[in-house]
Every structure is written in structure tokens, then in C-alpha cells.
Amino acid sequence: YYVIDFSGMDVVKPTKGLVCEKTITLLEFNDGNIKPIAINMRDYVCDPKDKDLWLLGKFLTMVAASVHINVCEHPKLHFPMDAINAITKTALPKTHVLNKLLLPHLEMTLKLDYQVLNSPMSLLQNKWWMIFSPFGQTMESLRDLMVIGYCGIKGNPAYPKYEYPINGPKNVVGDFGVYHKAYYKDFYHFAKNIKTYIEPNDYMVTSWANYIHQEVEGFPDGCQIWQDDNFEKAIGVLLWDLTVGHAVDHKTYSEIPIEFNPIRFRCASPKTKEKEFKFNIKKSSTVIDITKWLIANRLFYKPWNVTNLTDIEYNFNDEKLDTIVKEHRASLYKTQNEMKCTNFMSVDEMPSSIQY
């Protein structure tokens, strides 16, 4: 059994005419299949025997899921890496091997992330006239949920405090987890091979790690970075995040059919459990709700690459390092060809950095 806990929705406030509610869902996992079997709504529980109330509960759960993906989970792929981005560009010499490795993966991201958080035209502003903003929640409350994503909820294991994913991508059940773990291994070995061309206990890397350790919870410090395989784990997951991890999150989310992604929803649950409750699905959204989602999906969620991963020029100016790059690209294609699960994004579609 699994539990999907969206208690964070307690801080989220809907805009006028729209609805968003906290739900806690019990899932049953059996023979590779997973299905919801009960949903806690308000102070009562519904299950498939509750018919219309059960259908409404599933919709409200998907509203919460969509909101969480957007402002609670996805930002963890963006903003912690901004500290690493800025420190890399200021603490490492341009001629350093690590700087040359990371720099192509850091293009465009700082400006992009700043605009998302602070631009008056950002879709997070969610002003009434923003036809490109899909949210049905106030900007202030969405920011509150983003804070919960980083700080967690004390005593609730569904909301752990953010830590740098030093041990690789999350263990996700199913093809999605298998896919990400497979490509992470390629970036891990790429970083391991590059490490052989950096002097052990290199002063610049040690200082670089110390600076990042102070800004990003869980990132190894200047001593830890040289212990065991911490260097390749830290760099491997960083490269995975900036390329595959972030881009696949966008692509898969953009491909969710709109009927399964009701981020704007207008039907509230009854305050008490009603046996004869009737859910009028036609009142759950309007043409404007659907239009806003379709425009946002086209502009912000669908991947629009500027530079692809396979087009990167690292400018190592070293024959042996260039060979490592070629071997890394070959390993990416090998992983793609041997993938036994859903291939969520091909190697040729992967961006070089966070570009959207």
C-alpha cells in the first residue's frame, strides 16, 4: 500500500470561483498495478462505492497533484541548482576542467529562474488578465506551498525537508524511476572519468564545494567531496538534473491529457458525506479554464530546446578528455537502445541545460 498525502493544500487559496482542497489517498499496489482504493476528503473517507463522490474525490486529488508538481516538486529541480550555477561561475577559474565541464550545462538558467520568481509577467503572478497562466490559486499561497516543498512539514514524512539528492534521483516505482536511474548512471560514470583529470584535493574544487555546502543542504563540503565516490555522485546528479531530470519533467507533464490534469477546477466537495451526492462534471471547468491551460502548456511546459545535450562543446582542448566526452555520448545512446521501459525522452531531444 502507498499513501499520497496532499496536506500542503491547506496553505493554498483558490482564486474566485475555483476550488482546491486537501486530500489523502490510499493506493493498493498489486502485480505491478497500482490503483486508488480510498480518499480522505475533509473529515470523511470515500471509496469506489460512493460513485459520484468518489469521482469528485479523484478529481480533487488530481488538482492537488498538479499544483504540487508545479510549485512543490518541480522547483526542486530548478532553484537549488542556481546556487551551484552562480558559485561555479565565480569560484572556479575559466580554465579549470570542472568549470569547462559544468559551464555548458549552466547556460540561460539563472536569468530564467529569476524571471519566473520575480517578473511582473511571470505566470506565477496569476493576474486575472493573464490568459497564459493556468493556475487557479493565488500567487501568495502558491509561494507558501513552494516554501513547504523546501522546508517540509515537521512530523509528516510526505513532506521531507529538501536535501541535495547526493544518492541520485528519487526511487520512483515504475518506468519513470527506471528511466531516470538508467541515465543517471551515465552521468555518474562521465563525472567519474572526468575526475581522473583533476588533482586529488584540488584547492579550487575544495573551495568550490565548501561554498556550495553553505548554500545547498546536503551538498558535500570541501573534505567530503573527495571521500569515497562523493565527487562523481554530486556532479553526476547535477548533470542529470540540469538535462534529463528537468526536461523529462516538462515533457511528461505537457503530455498529460487535459481531462487528467484539472489544475483549474470549480466543484467543491460537500462539507459532510452525502450518500446521494451528485457531481455535475459539466460545471467543473469553463472554456476559459481549458484555454488558459492549453496556452500555458504550449508556452511553458512543452520543451523548447535552444541547445541540445549532444551539441555541447566543452572546449577541453585535450584529446583524452574529448575521448571521454565521445564515450559518454555513446553510453547515452547505448542506454537508450537498451532501455526496457518507456523511453520518456530520446537522447536527441535532451537539452544541455535548464532552458524552460
PDB file of N, CA and C in Angstrom, residues 108 247 302-309 345-353 355-356:
ATOM      1  N   MET A 108      21.787  30.070 -19.523  1.00  0.00           N
ATOM      2  CA  MET A 108      20.409  30.604 -19.555  1.00  0.00           C
ATOM      3  C   MET A 108      19.616  30.453 -18.263  1.00  0.00           C
ATOM      4  N   ALA A 247      14.098  18.261 -17.968  1.00  0.00           N
ATOM      5  CA  ALA A 247      13.417  18.250 -19.267  1.00  0.00           C
ATOM      6  C   ALA A 247      12.319  17.192 -19.342  1.00  0.00           C
ATOM      7  N   LYS A 302       5.656  22.513 -22.576  1.00  0.00           N
ATOM      8  CA  LYS A 302       6.260  21.759 -23.671  1.00  0.00           C
ATOM      9  C   LYS A 302       7.719  22.166 -23.843  1.00  0.00           C
ATOM     10  N   PRO A 303       8.639  21.205 -23.989  1.00  0.00           N
ATOM     11  CA  PRO A 303      10.056  21.550 -24.146  1.00  0.00           C
ATOM     12  C   PRO A 303      10.325  22.323 -25.435  1.00  0.00           C
ATOM     13  N   TRP A 304      11.100  23.396 -25.290  1.00  0.00           N
ATOM     14  CA  TRP A 304      11.572  24.184 -26.439  1.00  0.00           C
ATOM     15  C   TRP A 304      13.087  24.362 -26.274  1.00  0.00           C
ATOM     16  N   ASN A 305      13.849  23.444 -26.833  1.00  0.00           N
ATOM     17  CA  ASN A 305      15.300  23.472 -26.644  1.00  0.00           C
ATOM     18  C   ASN A 305      15.959  24.567 -27.472  1.00  0.00           C
ATOM     19  N   VAL A 306      16.923  25.223 -26.861  1.00  0.00           N
ATOM     20  CA  VAL A 306      17.777  26.173 -27.567  1.00  0.00           C
ATOM     21  C   VAL A 306      19.073  25.465 -27.980  1.00  0.00           C
ATOM     22  N   THR A 307      19.657  24.734 -27.018  1.00  0.00           N
ATOM     23  CA  THR A 307      20.852  23.935 -27.287  1.00  0.00           C
ATOM     24  C   THR A 307      20.614  22.523 -26.779  1.00  0.00           C
ATOM     25  N   ASN A 308      20.960  21.536 -27.571  1.00  0.00           N
ATOM     26  CA  ASN A 308      20.768  20.149 -27.187  1.00  0.00           C
ATOM     27  C   ASN A 308      21.991  19.589 -26.468  1.00  0.00           C
ATOM     28  N   LEU A 309      21.760  18.561 -25.676  1.00  0.00           N
ATOM     29  CA  LEU A 309      22.830  17.912 -24.934  1.00  0.00           C
ATOM     30  C   LEU A 309      23.930  17.408 -25.863  1.00  0.00           C
ATOM     31  N   MET A 345      12.028  10.376 -23.081  1.00  0.00           N
ATOM     32  CA  MET A 345      12.646  11.390 -23.937  1.00  0.00           C
ATOM     33  C   MET A 345      13.890  10.783 -24.564  1.00  0.00           C
ATOM     34  N   SER A 346      14.021  10.937 -25.872  1.00  0.00           N
ATOM     35  CA  SER A 346      15.188  10.388 -26.557  1.00  0.00           C
ATOM     36  C   SER A 346      16.415  11.254 -26.293  1.00  0.00           C
ATOM     37  N   VAL A 347      17.578  10.706 -26.499  1.00  0.00           N
ATOM     38  CA  VAL A 347      18.827  11.443 -26.275  1.00  0.00           C
ATOM     39  C   VAL A 347      18.889  12.692 -27.153  1.00  0.00           C
ATOM     40  N   ASP A 348      18.422  12.593 -28.379  1.00  0.00           N
ATOM     41  CA  ASP A 348      18.472  13.733 -29.295  1.00  0.00           C
ATOM     42  C   ASP A 348      17.535  14.865 -28.886  1.00  0.00           C
ATOM     43  N   GLU A 349      16.580  14.576 -27.997  1.00  0.00           N
ATOM     44  CA  GLU A 349      15.650  15.606 -27.526  1.00  0.00           C
ATOM     45  C   GLU A 349      16.122  16.287 -26.249  1.00  0.00           C
ATOM     46  N   MET A 350      17.145  15.758 -25.611  1.00  0.00           N
ATOM     47  CA  MET A 350      17.571  16.263 -24.310  1.00  0.00           C
ATOM     48  C   MET A 350      18.293  17.603 -24.459  1.00  0.00           C
ATOM     49  N   PRO A 351      17.951  18.590 -23.626  1.00  0.00           N
ATOM     50  CA  PRO A 351      18.620  19.902 -23.685  1.00  0.00           C
ATOM     51  C   PRO A 351      19.947  19.865 -22.927  1.00  0.00           C
ATOM     52  N   SER A 352      20.771  20.844 -23.166  1.00  0.00           N
ATOM     53  CA  SER A 352      22.067  20.929 -22.494  1.00  0.00           C
ATOM     54  C   SER A 352      21.948  21.521 -21.092  1.00  0.00           C
ATOM     55  N   SER A 353      20.868  22.238 -20.826  1.00  0.00           N
ATOM     56  CA  SER A 353      20.703  22.943 -19.548  1.00  0.00           C
ATOM     57  C   SER A 353      19.221  23.175 -19.287  1.00  0.00           C
ATOM     58  N   GLN A 355      16.379  25.310 -19.716  1.00  0.00           N
ATOM     59  CA  GLN A 355      16.121  26.389 -20.670  1.00  0.00           C
ATOM     60  C   GLN A 355      14.649  26.811 -20.693  1.00  0.00           C
ATOM     61  N   TYR A 356      13.821  26.133 -19.895  1.00  0.00           N
ATOM     62  CA  TYR A 356      12.391  26.450 -19.838  1.00  0.00           C
ATOM     63  C   TYR A 356      11.842  26.024 -18.498  1.00  0.00           C
TER      64      TYR A 356
END
